[in-house]
């Protein structure tokens, strides 16, 4: 049987992209044949950066990964996965606290579309404490976020606050 092409989707809010997200994107890139990083355009939470800004920051910070496609999507993740022919969804798992939410989301997604597998990737332990929301709070309060985000994002945060 011929090997099936692994077309993967790495979705998220990416508000903004952190070094932890980039670590997962690099791992995902090494595993699959084609990687689409997709910013959710209708998030359940309010965002600091617009969808366009988040896409642009991801594009700038994944330039070193050839042929990674950065996009945004509206509506259900599985509908977008179907639309682009993705058969894999990557999500990063930082800690046990992520597990319940991720497990539930993975099962819902697979029930909605059985053509998809959800694969959890473990980030480098340097990044397991990182989240976009804590970085925004540190930046807002004038703290140094240079160790947590790429320089392009650090600049964008400085402009935002
Ligand atoms: O980075 P996040 O905020 O943890 O990403 C969450 C995301 C975007 C993957 C999730 O909210 C999502 O898939 N939203 C699209 C709407 C959808 O499909 N919801 C059903 C999944 S339970």
Short mmCIF file of C-alpha atoms and ligand atoms in Angstrom, two decimals:
data_model
loop_
_atom_site.label_atom_id
_atom_site.label_comp_id
_atom_site.label_asym_id
_atom_site.label_seq_id
_atom_site.Cartn_x
_atom_site.Cartn_y
_atom_site.Cartn_z
CA UNK A 1 0.00 0.00 0.00
CA UNK A 2 1.33 3.41 -0.92
CA UNK A 3 2.18 5.69 2.00
CA UNK A 4 -0.46 8.34 2.56
CA UNK A 5 0.74 11.94 2.39
CA UNK A 6 0.66 13.51 5.83
CA UNK A 7 -1.03 16.89 5.50
CA UNK A 8 -1.11 18.53 8.90
CA UNK A 9 -2.84 21.45 10.48
CA UNK A 10 -1.45 23.23 13.53
CA UNK A 11 -4.28 25.48 14.72
CA UNK A 12 -4.42 28.00 17.52
CA UNK A 13 -5.11 31.52 18.65
CA UNK A 14 -1.43 32.51 18.46
CA UNK A 15 -2.13 35.81 20.22
CA UNK A 16 0.80 36.20 19.87
CA UNK A 17 3.02 33.33 18.71
CA UNK A 18 5.57 32.35 21.38
CA UNK A 19 8.82 30.40 21.37
CA UNK A 20 6.75 27.48 22.66
CA UNK A 21 4.48 27.57 19.60
CA UNK A 22 7.51 27.78 17.33
CA UNK A 23 9.06 24.76 19.04
CA UNK A 24 5.88 22.77 18.31
CA UNK A 25 5.73 24.08 14.71
CA UNK A 26 9.32 22.92 14.12
CA UNK A 27 8.57 19.47 15.53
CA UNK A 28 5.38 19.21 13.45
CA UNK A 29 7.26 20.33 10.34
CA UNK A 30 9.79 17.50 10.77
CA UNK A 31 7.05 14.87 11.03
CA UNK A 32 4.60 15.71 8.24
CA UNK A 33 4.82 16.20 4.47
CA UNK A 34 2.86 19.45 4.40
CA UNK A 35 2.19 21.82 7.31
CA UNK A 36 -0.52 24.45 7.56
CA UNK A 37 -0.43 26.74 10.57
CA UNK A 38 -3.88 28.25 11.01
CA UNK A 39 -4.97 31.16 13.16
CA UNK A 40 -8.55 30.95 14.38
CA UNK A 41 -10.45 34.00 13.14
CA UNK A 42 -13.50 33.60 15.39
CA UNK A 43 -11.95 32.97 18.77
CA UNK A 44 -13.97 32.35 21.90
CA UNK A 45 -11.62 34.74 23.70
CA UNK A 46 -10.88 38.36 22.83
CA UNK A 47 -7.50 38.95 21.27
CA UNK A 48 -4.83 41.62 21.49
CA UNK A 49 -3.66 41.26 17.88
CA UNK A 50 -5.90 41.15 14.82
CA UNK A 51 -6.04 37.95 12.76
CA UNK A 52 -3.95 39.66 10.06
CA UNK A 53 -1.29 40.69 12.59
CA UNK A 54 -1.15 37.20 14.09
CA UNK A 55 -0.81 35.62 10.63
CA UNK A 56 1.91 38.11 9.70
CA UNK A 57 3.88 37.46 12.90
CA UNK A 58 3.66 33.71 12.27
CA UNK A 59 4.82 34.17 8.68
CA UNK A 60 7.80 36.23 9.78
CA UNK A 61 8.81 33.81 12.52
CA UNK A 62 8.44 30.59 10.49
CA UNK A 63 10.40 31.84 7.47
CA UNK A 64 13.09 29.27 8.25
CA UNK A 65 10.60 26.42 7.69
CA UNK A 66 10.29 26.03 3.92
CA UNK A 67 6.82 25.65 2.45
CA UNK A 68 4.92 26.09 5.69
CA UNK A 69 1.61 27.68 4.85
CA UNK A 70 0.28 30.22 7.38
CA UNK A 71 -3.42 31.01 7.09
CA UNK A 72 -6.50 31.80 9.12
CA UNK A 73 -9.84 30.05 9.31
CA UNK A 74 -13.42 30.78 10.29
CA UNK A 75 -15.88 28.30 11.72
CA UNK A 76 -15.15 24.75 12.71
CA UNK A 77 -11.60 23.48 12.69
CA UNK A 78 -12.64 20.15 11.18
CA UNK A 79 -14.41 21.90 8.30
CA UNK A 80 -11.21 23.77 7.54
CA UNK A 81 -9.20 20.53 7.84
CA UNK A 82 -11.53 18.87 5.33
CA UNK A 83 -11.33 21.88 3.01
CA UNK A 84 -7.52 21.77 2.80
CA UNK A 85 -7.28 17.98 2.81
CA UNK A 86 -5.56 17.73 6.20
CA UNK A 87 -5.53 14.31 7.82
CA UNK A 88 -3.63 15.32 10.97
CA UNK A 89 -4.06 18.00 13.61
CA UNK A 90 -1.10 18.86 15.80
CA UNK A 91 -1.53 20.36 19.25
CA UNK A 92 1.10 21.08 21.86
CA UNK A 93 0.65 19.63 25.35
CA UNK A 94 2.52 21.52 28.03
CA UNK A 95 1.26 20.00 31.23
CA UNK A 96 -1.43 17.91 32.83
CA UNK A 97 -3.53 21.07 33.09
CA UNK A 98 -3.77 21.20 29.27
CA UNK A 99 -4.84 17.60 29.04
CA UNK A 100 -8.54 17.68 29.86
CA UNK A 101 -9.36 20.51 27.46
CA UNK A 102 -7.21 19.04 24.69
CA UNK A 103 -8.59 15.52 25.19
CA UNK A 104 -12.17 16.77 24.99
CA UNK A 105 -11.44 18.88 21.92
CA UNK A 106 -9.67 15.98 20.19
CA UNK A 107 -12.61 13.63 20.78
CA UNK A 108 -15.16 16.20 19.61
CA UNK A 109 -13.12 16.90 16.48
CA UNK A 110 -12.73 13.21 15.69
CA UNK A 111 -16.43 12.63 16.19
CA UNK A 112 -17.20 15.48 13.82
CA UNK A 113 -14.74 14.22 11.21
CA UNK A 114 -13.28 10.75 11.37
CA UNK A 115 -10.83 11.52 8.58
CA UNK A 116 -8.62 13.33 11.06
CA UNK A 117 -6.17 12.18 13.74
CA UNK A 118 -5.10 14.48 16.54
CA UNK A 119 -1.46 14.22 17.54
CA UNK A 120 -0.10 15.82 20.69
CA UNK A 121 3.46 17.06 20.68
CA UNK A 122 5.50 17.73 23.79
CA UNK A 123 7.50 20.96 23.67
CA UNK A 124 11.03 21.39 24.85
CA UNK A 125 10.85 21.62 28.65
CA UNK A 126 12.28 25.17 28.39
CA UNK A 127 8.85 26.23 27.15
CA UNK A 128 6.36 24.26 29.21
CA UNK A 129 5.49 27.23 31.41
CA UNK A 130 4.88 29.62 28.49
CA UNK A 131 1.49 30.88 27.41
CA UNK A 132 0.47 33.80 25.23
CA UNK A 133 -1.69 35.22 28.00
CA UNK A 134 1.10 35.30 30.61
CA UNK A 135 3.45 36.88 28.07
CA UNK A 136 0.89 39.60 27.32
CA UNK A 137 0.55 40.30 31.02
CA UNK A 138 4.32 40.53 31.54
CA UNK A 139 4.67 42.80 28.49
CA UNK A 140 1.76 44.98 29.61
CA UNK A 141 3.38 45.45 33.01
CA UNK A 142 6.70 46.41 31.44
CA UNK A 143 8.56 43.11 31.97
CA UNK A 144 11.20 41.66 29.66
CA UNK A 145 9.71 39.03 27.33
CA UNK A 146 12.73 38.64 25.06
CA UNK A 147 13.43 35.09 26.31
CA UNK A 148 9.87 33.97 25.62
CA UNK A 149 9.04 35.30 22.16
CA UNK A 150 10.91 35.97 18.91
CA UNK A 151 12.19 39.56 18.36
CA UNK A 152 9.40 40.38 15.87
CA UNK A 153 6.79 39.56 18.52
CA UNK A 154 8.68 41.44 21.22
CA UNK A 155 8.57 44.54 18.98
CA UNK A 156 4.86 44.05 18.28
CA UNK A 157 4.15 43.75 22.01
CA UNK A 158 6.13 46.91 22.71
CA UNK A 159 4.04 48.74 20.09
CA UNK A 160 0.80 47.35 21.53
CA UNK A 161 1.49 48.46 25.11
O1 LIG B 1 -4.57 28.37 20.92
P1 LIG B 1 -5.92 27.91 21.40
O2 LIG B 1 -6.75 29.11 21.80
O3 LIG B 1 -5.82 26.88 22.50
O4 LIG B 1 -6.63 27.23 20.13
C1 LIG B 1 -7.93 26.74 20.22
C2 LIG B 1 -8.48 26.35 18.83
C3 LIG B 1 -8.37 27.49 17.87
C4 LIG B 1 -7.73 25.17 18.30
C5 LIG B 1 -10.00 25.96 19.05
O5 LIG B 1 -10.64 26.97 19.74
C6 LIG B 1 -10.73 25.72 17.72
O6 LIG B 1 -10.50 24.75 17.06
N1 LIG B 1 -11.63 26.66 17.36
C7 LIG B 1 -12.41 26.58 16.14
C8 LIG B 1 -13.87 26.24 16.45
C9 LIG B 1 -14.06 24.74 16.64
O7 LIG B 1 -13.79 23.94 15.76
N2 LIG B 1 -14.54 24.34 17.83
C10 LIG B 1 -14.80 22.95 18.14
C11 LIG B 1 -13.64 22.30 18.84
S1 LIG B 1 -14.15 21.80 20.45
#
